[in-house]
């Protein structure tokens, strides 16, 4: 009889957090990652852990009804757990949700004053699910309240009625959050967005209009 071993999703979260740390996107304790289990509970990084050197014990398991199901002694779930919960509620097909803090993400959030960031019509958007010629795509931006519950409430209120074109949102002066069908998809979304953000920042320095059709 063949036996199948189901890998612990925390292992992939640890590897991705280390990679993001190496890119400068999860420095110090910044950011939080989560991944769902078949019963819709999810593992999320415990609050205040160094994201470049996570251990299996640096995660908290949150049940589908919001209870803390498992945690190592003294570990509290990420302070931003409510944002992950809202994302899983609005997009129930999501299996993972990643939040990082990057310099480019914060810079682009300052290039516009409104509540959405226009994205240039780059080929890279296809990796985020946008398959249109010369797409007009925007990314939602949310205000960075001190109370995370207010950010989560704003996200739920807006995205429930106005689903975004890409599985991602920006919190101004704070960071980006993505969600997807797998941890691998989330890592790809983060990388693609970081490329797009670098492009936007570089274009703004060169004073290039990135939205005109050539
Ligand atoms: C320097 S990180 C400030 C808090 C934050 O925005 C974050 O992403 C990490 O919070 P957590 O509670 O998940 O460690
Ligand atoms: Zn954060």
Coordinates of N, CA and C and ligand atoms in Angstrom, one line a residue:
X1 N 0.8 -1.2 0.0 CA 0.0 0.0 0.0 C 0.9 1.3 0.0
X2 N 0.5 2.2 -0.9 CA 1.3 3.5 -0.9 C 0.8 4.4 0.2
X3 N 1.6 5.0 0.9 CA 1.1 6.0 1.9 C 1.6 7.4 1.4
X4 N 0.6 8.4 1.6 CA 0.9 9.7 1.1 C 1.1 10.6 2.4
X5 N 2.2 11.3 2.4 CA 2.5 12.2 3.5 C 2.0 13.6 3.2
X6 N 1.1 14.2 4.0 CA 0.7 15.5 3.7 C 1.6 16.5 4.4
X7 N 2.3 17.3 3.7 CA 3.3 18.2 4.3 C 2.6 19.2 5.2
X8 N 3.3 19.6 6.3 CA 2.8 20.6 7.2 C 2.9 21.9 6.5
X9 N 1.8 22.7 6.3 CA 1.8 23.9 5.6 C 2.7 25.0 6.2
X10 N 3.0 24.8 7.5 CA 3.9 25.8 8.2 C 5.3 25.7 7.6
X11 N 5.7 24.6 7.0 CA 7.1 24.5 6.5 C 7.2 25.4 5.3
X12 N 6.2 25.5 4.5 CA 6.2 26.4 3.3 C 6.2 27.8 3.8
X13 N 5.4 28.1 4.8 CA 5.3 29.5 5.3 C 6.7 29.9 5.8
X14 N 7.4 29.0 6.5 CA 8.7 29.3 7.1 C 9.7 29.6 5.9
X15 N 9.6 28.8 4.9 CA 10.6 28.9 3.8 C 10.3 30.3 3.0
X16 N 9.0 30.6 2.8 CA 8.6 31.8 2.1 C 8.9 33.0 2.9
X17 N 8.7 33.0 4.3 CA 9.1 34.1 5.1 C 10.6 34.4 5.1
X18 N 11.4 33.3 5.1 CA 12.8 33.5 5.0 C 13.2 34.1 3.7
X19 N 12.6 33.7 2.6 CA 12.9 34.3 1.3 C 12.5 35.7 1.3
X20 N 11.3 36.1 1.8 CA 10.8 37.5 1.8 C 11.8 38.3 2.7
X21 N 12.2 37.7 3.8 CA 13.1 38.4 4.7 C 14.4 38.8 3.9
X22 N 14.9 37.8 3.1 CA 16.1 38.0 2.3 C 15.9 39.1 1.3
X23 N 14.7 39.2 0.8 CA 14.4 40.3 -0.2 C 14.3 41.6 0.4
X24 N 14.2 41.7 1.8 CA 14.0 43.0 2.4 C 12.5 43.3 2.6
X25 N 11.6 42.3 2.4 CA 10.2 42.5 2.4 C 9.5 42.1 3.8
X26 N 10.3 41.4 4.6 CA 9.8 41.0 5.9 C 10.9 41.2 7.0
X27 N 11.4 42.4 7.0 CA 12.5 42.6 7.9 C 12.1 42.7 9.4
X28 N 12.9 42.3 10.2 CA 12.5 42.3 11.7 C 11.3 41.4 11.9
X29 N 10.3 42.0 12.5 CA 9.1 41.3 12.8 C 8.0 41.6 11.8
X30 N 8.3 42.3 10.8 CA 7.3 42.8 9.8 C 6.6 41.7 9.0
X31 N 5.3 41.9 8.8 CA 4.5 41.0 8.0 C 4.0 39.8 8.7
X32 N 3.1 39.1 8.0 CA 2.5 37.9 8.6 C 2.0 37.0 7.5
X33 N 2.1 35.7 7.6 CA 1.7 34.8 6.6 C 0.7 33.7 7.2
X34 N -0.3 33.3 6.4 CA -1.2 32.3 6.9 C -1.5 31.3 5.8
X35 N -1.9 30.1 6.2 CA -2.3 29.0 5.2 C -3.4 28.2 5.8
X36 N -4.4 27.9 5.0 CA -5.6 27.1 5.5 C -5.3 25.6 5.6
X37 N -6.1 25.0 6.4 CA -6.2 23.5 6.5 C -7.5 23.1 6.0
X38 N -7.7 21.8 5.7 CA -9.0 21.4 5.1 C -10.2 21.7 5.8
X39 N -10.1 21.9 7.2 CA -11.3 22.2 7.9 C -11.6 23.7 8.0
X40 N -10.8 24.5 7.2 CA -10.9 26.0 7.2 C -10.3 26.6 8.4
X41 N -9.7 25.9 9.3 CA -8.8 26.5 10.3 C -7.6 27.0 9.5
X42 N -6.8 27.9 10.1 CA -5.6 28.2 9.4 C -4.4 28.5 10.4
X43 N -3.2 28.2 9.9 CA -2.0 28.5 10.7 C -1.6 29.9 10.3
X44 N -1.3 30.7 11.3 CA -0.8 32.1 11.1 C 0.4 32.4 11.9
X45 N 1.3 33.2 11.4 CA 2.5 33.5 12.2 C 2.1 34.1 13.5
X46 N 2.8 33.8 14.6 CA 2.6 34.4 15.9 C 3.1 35.8 15.8
X47 N 2.5 36.7 16.7 CA 2.8 38.1 16.6 C 4.3 38.3 17.2
X48 N 5.0 39.2 16.5 CA 6.2 39.7 17.0 C 7.4 38.8 16.8
X49 N 7.3 37.8 15.9 CA 8.4 36.9 15.7 C 9.3 37.4 14.6
X50 N 10.6 37.1 14.6 CA 11.5 37.5 13.6 C 11.2 36.6 12.4
X51 N 10.8 37.3 11.3 CA 10.3 36.5 10.1 C 11.4 35.8 9.3
X52 N 12.6 36.2 9.6 CA 13.7 35.5 8.8 C 14.1 34.2 9.5
X53 N 13.6 33.9 10.7 CA 14.1 32.7 11.4 C 12.9 32.0 12.1
X54 N 11.8 31.9 11.4 CA 10.6 31.3 12.1 C 10.8 29.8 12.4
X55 N 10.2 29.3 13.5 CA 10.2 27.9 13.8 C 8.8 27.4 13.7
X56 N 8.6 26.0 13.8 CA 7.3 25.5 13.7 C 6.4 26.0 14.9
X57 N 7.1 26.3 16.0 CA 6.4 26.8 17.2 C 6.0 28.2 17.1
X58 N 6.4 28.9 16.1 CA 6.1 30.3 15.9 C 4.8 30.6 15.1
X59 N 3.9 29.6 15.3 CA 2.6 29.7 14.5 C 1.5 29.5 15.5
X60 N 0.3 30.1 15.2 CA -0.9 29.9 16.0 C -1.9 29.3 15.0
X61 N -2.7 28.3 15.5 CA -3.8 27.8 14.7 C -5.1 28.4 15.1
X62 N -5.8 29.0 14.1 CA -7.1 29.7 14.4 C -8.2 28.8 13.8
X63 N -9.1 28.5 14.6 CA -10.2 27.6 14.1 C -11.1 28.5 13.2
X64 N -12.0 27.8 12.4 CA -12.9 28.5 11.5 C -13.8 29.4 12.2
X65 N -14.1 29.2 13.4 CA -15.0 30.1 14.2 C -14.2 31.2 14.9
X66 N -12.9 31.3 14.7 CA -12.1 32.3 15.2 C -11.4 32.0 16.6
X67 N -11.7 30.8 17.1 CA -11.0 30.5 18.4 C -9.5 30.1 18.1
X68 N -8.7 30.4 19.1 CA -7.3 29.9 19.0 C -7.3 28.5 19.3
X69 N -6.9 27.6 18.4 CA -6.9 26.2 18.5 C -5.7 25.6 19.1
X70 N -4.5 26.2 18.6 CA -3.2 25.7 19.1 C -2.2 26.8 19.0
X71 N -1.4 26.9 20.1 CA -0.3 27.8 20.1 C 0.7 27.4 21.1
X72 N 2.0 27.7 20.9 CA 3.0 27.4 21.8 C 2.9 28.4 23.0
X73 N 3.5 28.1 24.1 CA 3.2 28.9 25.3 C 3.6 30.4 25.0
X74 N 2.8 31.3 25.5 CA 3.0 32.7 25.3 C 2.9 33.3 23.9
X75 N 2.6 32.4 22.9 CA 2.5 33.0 21.6 C 1.1 33.5 21.3
X76 N 1.0 34.7 20.8 CA -0.2 35.3 20.4 C -0.3 35.3 18.9
X77 N -1.5 35.2 18.4 CA -1.6 35.2 16.9 C -1.2 36.6 16.4
X78 N -0.8 36.7 15.2 CA -0.5 38.0 14.5 C -1.5 39.1 14.9
X79 N -1.0 40.3 15.2 CA -1.9 41.4 15.5 C -2.8 41.7 14.3
X80 N -2.5 41.2 13.1 CA -3.3 41.4 11.9 C -4.1 40.2 11.5
X81 N -4.4 39.3 12.4 CA -5.2 38.1 12.1 C -6.5 38.5 11.5
X82 N -7.1 39.6 12.0 CA -8.5 40.0 11.6 C -8.5 40.2 10.1
X83 N -7.4 40.7 9.5 CA -7.3 41.0 8.1 C -7.4 39.6 7.3
X84 N -6.6 38.7 7.8 CA -6.6 37.3 7.2 C -8.0 36.7 7.3
X85 N -8.7 36.9 8.4 CA -10.0 36.3 8.6 C -11.0 36.9 7.6
X86 N -10.9 38.2 7.4 CA -11.8 38.9 6.5 C -11.5 38.4 5.0
X87 N -10.2 38.3 4.7 CA -9.9 37.8 3.3 C -10.5 36.4 3.1
X88 N -10.3 35.5 4.1 CA -10.8 34.1 3.9 C -12.4 34.1 3.9
X89 N -13.0 35.1 4.5 CA -14.4 35.2 4.5 C -14.9 35.7 3.1
X90 N -14.3 36.7 2.6 CA -14.7 37.3 1.3 C -14.4 36.4 0.2
X91 N -13.2 35.7 0.2 CA -12.7 34.9 -0.9 C -12.5 33.5 -0.4
X92 N -13.6 32.7 -0.2 CA -13.5 31.4 0.5 C -12.6 30.4 -0.3
X93 N -12.4 30.7 -1.6 CA -11.5 29.7 -2.3 C -10.0 29.9 -2.0
X94 N -9.7 31.0 -1.3 CA -8.3 31.2 -1.0 C -7.8 30.2 0.0
X95 N -6.5 29.8 -0.2 CA -5.9 28.8 0.7 C -4.8 29.4 1.5
X96 N -4.4 30.6 1.1 CA -3.3 31.3 1.8 C -3.4 32.8 1.7
X97 N -2.8 33.5 2.6 CA -2.9 35.0 2.6 C -1.5 35.5 3.2
X98 N -0.9 36.3 2.4 CA 0.5 36.8 2.7 C 0.4 38.3 2.9
X99 N 1.1 38.8 3.9 CA 1.2 40.3 4.1 C 2.7 40.6 4.3
X100 N 3.2 41.5 3.5 CA 4.6 42.0 3.7 C 4.7 43.5 3.7
X101 N 5.9 44.0 4.2 CA 6.2 45.4 4.2 C 7.4 45.6 3.2
X102 N 7.2 46.3 2.2 CA 8.3 46.6 1.3 C 8.4 48.1 1.0
X103 N 9.6 48.5 0.8 CA 9.9 50.0 0.5 C 9.1 50.4 -0.7
X104 N 9.1 49.7 -1.8 CA 8.4 50.1 -3.0 C 6.9 50.1 -2.8
X105 N 6.4 49.1 -2.0 CA 5.0 49.1 -1.8 C 4.5 50.4 -1.1
X106 N 5.4 50.8 -0.1 CA 5.0 52.1 0.6 C 5.2 53.3 -0.2
X107 N 6.2 53.3 -1.1 CA 6.5 54.4 -2.0 C 5.3 54.6 -2.9
X108 N 4.9 53.5 -3.6 CA 3.8 53.7 -4.6 C 2.5 54.1 -3.9
X109 N 2.3 53.7 -2.6 CA 1.1 54.1 -1.9 C 1.0 55.6 -1.7
X110 N 2.2 56.2 -1.8 CA 2.3 57.7 -1.6 C 2.2 58.5 -3.0
X111 N 2.3 57.7 -4.1 CA 2.3 58.4 -5.4 C 0.9 58.8 -5.8
X112 N -0.1 58.3 -5.1 CA -1.5 58.7 -5.4 C -2.1 59.1 -4.1
X113 N -3.2 60.0 -4.2 CA -3.8 60.4 -3.0 C -5.1 59.7 -2.8
X114 N -5.7 59.1 -3.8 CA -7.0 58.5 -3.7 C -6.9 57.1 -3.1
X115 N -8.0 56.3 -3.3 CA -8.1 55.0 -2.7 C -7.8 53.8 -3.6
X116 N -7.2 54.2 -4.8 CA -6.7 53.1 -5.6 C -5.5 53.5 -6.4
X117 N -4.7 52.5 -6.7 CA -3.4 52.7 -7.4 C -3.6 52.2 -8.8
X118 N -3.5 53.0 -9.9 CA -3.5 52.5 -11.2 C -2.3 51.7 -11.5
X119 N -2.4 50.6 -12.1 CA -1.2 49.8 -12.5 C -0.9 49.9 -14.0
X120 N 0.4 50.0 -14.3 CA 0.7 50.1 -15.7 C 0.3 48.8 -16.5
X121 N 0.0 48.9 -17.8 CA -0.5 47.7 -18.5 C 0.6 46.7 -18.9
X122 N 1.3 46.3 -17.9 CA 2.5 45.4 -18.1 C 2.1 43.9 -18.3
X123 N 2.9 43.2 -19.1 CA 2.6 41.8 -19.3 C 2.5 41.0 -18.0
X124 N 3.3 41.5 -17.0 CA 3.3 40.8 -15.7 C 1.9 40.7 -15.1
X125 N 1.0 41.5 -15.5 CA -0.4 41.5 -14.9 C -1.1 40.1 -15.2
X126 N -0.6 39.5 -16.3 CA -1.2 38.2 -16.6 C -1.0 37.2 -15.4
X127 N 0.2 37.3 -14.8 CA 0.5 36.5 -13.6 C -0.5 36.7 -12.4
X128 N -1.1 37.9 -12.5 CA -2.1 38.2 -11.4 C -3.5 38.0 -11.9
X129 N -3.7 37.3 -13.1 CA -5.0 36.9 -13.6 C -5.6 37.9 -14.5
X130 N -4.9 39.0 -14.9 CA -5.5 40.0 -15.8 C -5.1 39.7 -17.3
X131 N -6.0 39.1 -18.0 CA -5.7 38.7 -19.4 C -6.5 39.7 -20.4
X132 N -6.1 40.9 -20.5 CA -6.7 41.8 -21.4 C -5.6 42.6 -22.2
X133 N -6.0 43.1 -23.3 CA -5.1 43.9 -24.1 C -5.1 45.3 -23.5
X134 N -4.0 45.8 -23.3 CA -3.8 47.2 -22.7 C -4.8 47.3 -21.5
X135 N -4.6 46.5 -20.4 CA -5.6 46.5 -19.3 C -5.5 47.8 -18.5
X136 N -6.7 48.2 -18.1 CA -6.8 49.3 -17.1 C -7.1 48.7 -15.8
X137 N -6.1 48.6 -15.0 CA -6.2 47.8 -13.8 C -5.8 48.7 -12.6
X138 N -6.6 48.6 -11.5 CA -6.2 49.4 -10.3 C -6.2 48.4 -9.1
X139 N -5.4 48.8 -8.2 CA -5.3 48.1 -6.9 C -5.9 48.9 -5.8
X140 N -6.7 48.3 -5.0 CA -7.3 49.1 -3.9 C -6.3 49.5 -2.8
X141 N -6.5 50.7 -2.3 CA -5.6 51.2 -1.2 C -6.5 51.5 0.0
X142 N -6.0 51.1 1.1 CA -6.8 51.3 2.4 C -5.9 52.2 3.3
X143 N -6.7 52.9 4.2 CA -6.0 53.8 5.2 C -5.4 52.9 6.3
X144 N -4.2 53.3 6.8 CA -3.6 52.5 7.8 C -4.0 53.0 9.2
X145 N -5.1 52.5 9.7 CA -5.6 52.9 11.0 C -4.7 52.2 12.1
X146 N -4.6 52.8 13.2 CA -3.9 52.2 14.4 C -4.6 50.9 14.8
X147 N -5.9 51.0 14.8 CA -6.7 49.8 15.1 C -6.8 48.9 13.9
X148 N -6.2 47.8 14.0 CA -6.2 46.8 12.9 C -7.7 46.4 12.5
X149 N -8.5 46.3 13.6 CA -9.9 45.9 13.3 C -10.6 46.9 12.4
X150 N -10.2 48.2 12.5 CA -10.8 49.2 11.6 C -10.3 48.9 10.1
X151 N -9.0 48.6 9.9 CA -8.5 48.3 8.6 C -9.3 47.1 8.1
X152 N -9.5 46.0 8.9 CA -10.2 44.8 8.5 C -11.6 45.1 8.1
X153 N -12.3 46.0 8.9 CA -13.7 46.4 8.6 C -13.8 47.1 7.3
X154 N -12.8 48.0 7.1 CA -12.8 48.8 5.8 C -12.7 47.8 4.6
X155 N -11.7 46.9 4.8 CA -11.5 45.9 3.7 C -12.8 45.1 3.4
X156 N -13.4 44.6 4.5 CA -14.6 43.8 4.3 C -15.7 44.6 3.6
X157 N -15.9 45.8 4.1 CA -17.0 46.7 3.6 C -16.8 46.9 2.1
X158 N -15.5 47.3 1.7 CA -15.3 47.7 0.3 C -15.2 46.5 -0.6
X159 N -14.4 45.5 -0.3 CA -14.2 44.4 -1.2 C -15.4 43.4 -1.3
X160 N -16.3 43.4 -0.4 CA -17.5 42.6 -0.5 C -18.3 43.1 -1.6
X161 N -18.4 44.4 -1.8 CA -19.3 44.9 -2.9 C -18.5 45.2 -4.1
X162 N -17.2 45.4 -4.0 CA -16.4 45.8 -5.1 C -15.1 44.9 -5.2
X163 N -15.3 43.6 -5.6 CA -14.1 42.7 -5.6 C -13.0 43.3 -6.5
X164 N -11.7 43.3 -6.1 CA -10.7 43.9 -6.8 C -10.3 43.0 -8.1
X165 N -9.7 43.7 -9.1 CA -9.3 43.0 -10.3 C -8.2 42.0 -10.1
X166 N -7.4 42.3 -9.1 CA -6.3 41.4 -8.8 C -6.4 41.0 -7.3
X167 N -5.9 39.8 -6.9 CA -6.0 39.3 -5.5 C -5.0 40.0 -4.6
X168 N -5.2 41.3 -4.5 CA -4.2 42.0 -3.7 C -4.7 43.4 -3.3
X169 N -4.2 43.9 -2.1 CA -4.6 45.2 -1.7 C -3.4 45.8 -1.0
X170 N -3.4 47.2 -0.9 CA -2.3 47.9 -0.4 C -2.9 48.7 0.8
X171 N -2.1 48.7 1.9 CA -2.4 49.6 3.1 C -1.4 50.7 3.0
X172 N -1.9 51.9 2.9 CA -0.9 53.0 2.7 C 0.1 53.1 3.8
X173 N 1.3 53.3 3.5 CA 2.5 53.5 4.4 C 2.6 52.3 5.3
X174 N 2.1 51.1 4.9 CA 2.2 49.9 5.7 C 2.7 48.7 4.9
X175 N 1.9 48.2 4.0 CA 2.3 47.0 3.2 C 1.2 46.5 2.3
X176 N 1.6 45.3 1.7 CA 0.6 44.7 0.8 C 0.1 43.4 1.3
X177 N -1.1 43.0 0.9 CA -1.7 41.8 1.3 C -2.2 41.1 0.0
X178 N -1.8 39.8 -0.1 CA -2.3 39.0 -1.3 C -2.9 37.8 -0.8
X179 N -3.8 37.2 -1.6 CA -4.4 35.9 -1.2 C -4.5 35.0 -2.5
X180 N -4.5 33.7 -2.3 CA -4.5 32.9 -3.5 C -4.9 31.4 -3.2
X181 N -4.9 30.6 -4.3 CA -5.3 29.2 -4.2 C -4.2 28.4 -3.5
X182 N -3.0 28.9 -3.3 CA -1.9 28.1 -2.7 C -0.9 29.1 -2.2
X183 N 0.0 28.6 -1.3 CA 1.1 29.4 -0.8 C 2.0 29.8 -1.9
X184 N 2.2 28.9 -2.9 CA 3.0 29.2 -4.0 C 2.5 30.4 -4.9
X185 N 1.1 30.3 -5.1 CA 0.5 31.4 -5.8 C 0.7 32.7 -5.1
X186 N 0.6 32.7 -3.8 CA 0.8 34.0 -3.0 C 2.2 34.5 -3.2
X187 N 3.2 33.6 -3.1 CA 4.6 34.0 -3.3 C 4.7 34.7 -4.7
X188 N 4.2 34.0 -5.7 CA 4.3 34.6 -7.0 C 3.6 36.0 -7.1
X189 N 2.5 36.1 -6.5 CA 1.8 37.4 -6.6 C 2.6 38.5 -5.9
X190 N 3.2 38.2 -4.8 CA 4.1 39.2 -4.1 C 5.3 39.6 -5.0
X191 N 5.9 38.6 -5.7 CA 7.0 38.9 -6.5 C 6.6 39.7 -7.7
X192 N 5.5 39.4 -8.3 CA 5.0 40.1 -9.5 C 4.6 41.6 -9.1
X193 N 4.0 41.7 -8.0 CA 3.6 43.1 -7.5 C 4.9 43.9 -7.2
X194 N 5.9 43.3 -6.6 CA 7.1 44.0 -6.3 C 7.8 44.4 -7.6
X195 N 7.7 43.6 -8.6 CA 8.3 44.0 -9.9 C 7.5 45.3 -10.5
X196 N 6.2 45.2 -10.4 CA 5.3 46.3 -10.9 C 5.6 47.5 -10.1
X197 N 5.7 47.4 -8.8 CA 6.0 48.6 -7.9 C 7.4 49.2 -8.3
X198 N 8.4 48.3 -8.5 CA 9.7 48.9 -8.8 C 9.6 49.6 -10.1
X199 N 8.8 49.1 -11.1 CA 8.7 49.7 -12.4 C 8.0 51.1 -12.2
X200 N 6.9 51.2 -11.4 CA 6.2 52.4 -11.1 C 7.1 53.5 -10.5
X201 N 7.9 53.0 -9.5 CA 8.8 54.0 -8.9 C 9.9 54.5 -9.9
X202 N 10.5 53.5 -10.7 CA 11.5 53.9 -11.6 C 10.9 54.9 -12.7
X203 N 9.7 54.6 -13.1 CA 9.0 55.4 -14.2 C 8.7 56.8 -13.6
X204 N 8.4 56.9 -12.3 CA 8.1 58.2 -11.7 C 9.3 59.0 -11.7
X205 N 10.5 58.4 -11.4 CA 11.7 59.2 -11.4 C 12.1 59.7 -12.8
X206 N 11.8 58.9 -13.8 CA 12.1 59.2 -15.2 C 11.0 60.1 -15.8
X207 N 10.0 60.4 -15.1 CA 8.8 61.1 -15.5 C 8.2 60.5 -16.8
X208 N 8.1 59.2 -16.8 CA 7.5 58.5 -17.9 C 6.0 58.3 -17.6
X209 N 5.1 58.5 -18.6 CA 3.7 58.2 -18.5 C 3.5 56.7 -18.7
X210 N 3.2 56.0 -17.7 CA 3.2 54.5 -17.9 C 1.8 54.0 -18.3
X211 N 0.8 55.0 -18.5 CA -0.5 54.5 -18.9 C -0.9 54.8 -20.3
X212 N -0.1 55.6 -21.0 CA -0.5 55.9 -22.4 C -0.2 54.7 -23.3
X213 N -1.1 54.5 -24.3 CA -0.9 53.4 -25.3 C 0.2 53.8 -26.3
X214 N 1.1 52.8 -26.6 CA 2.2 53.2 -27.6 C 1.8 52.8 -29.0
Ligands
LIG1 C1 7.3 46.1 12.6 S1 5.9 45.2 12.3 C2 4.5 46.1 12.9 C3 3.3 45.3 12.9 C4 2.9 44.8 11.5 O1 2.5 45.6 10.7 C5 3.1 43.5 11.1 O2 2.9 43.1 9.9 C6 3.6 42.4 12.0 O3 2.7 42.2 13.0 P1 2.6 40.7 13.7 O4 1.7 40.9 14.9 O5 2.0 39.8 12.7 O6 4.0 40.3 14.0
LIG2 ZN1 1.8 44.7 8.7

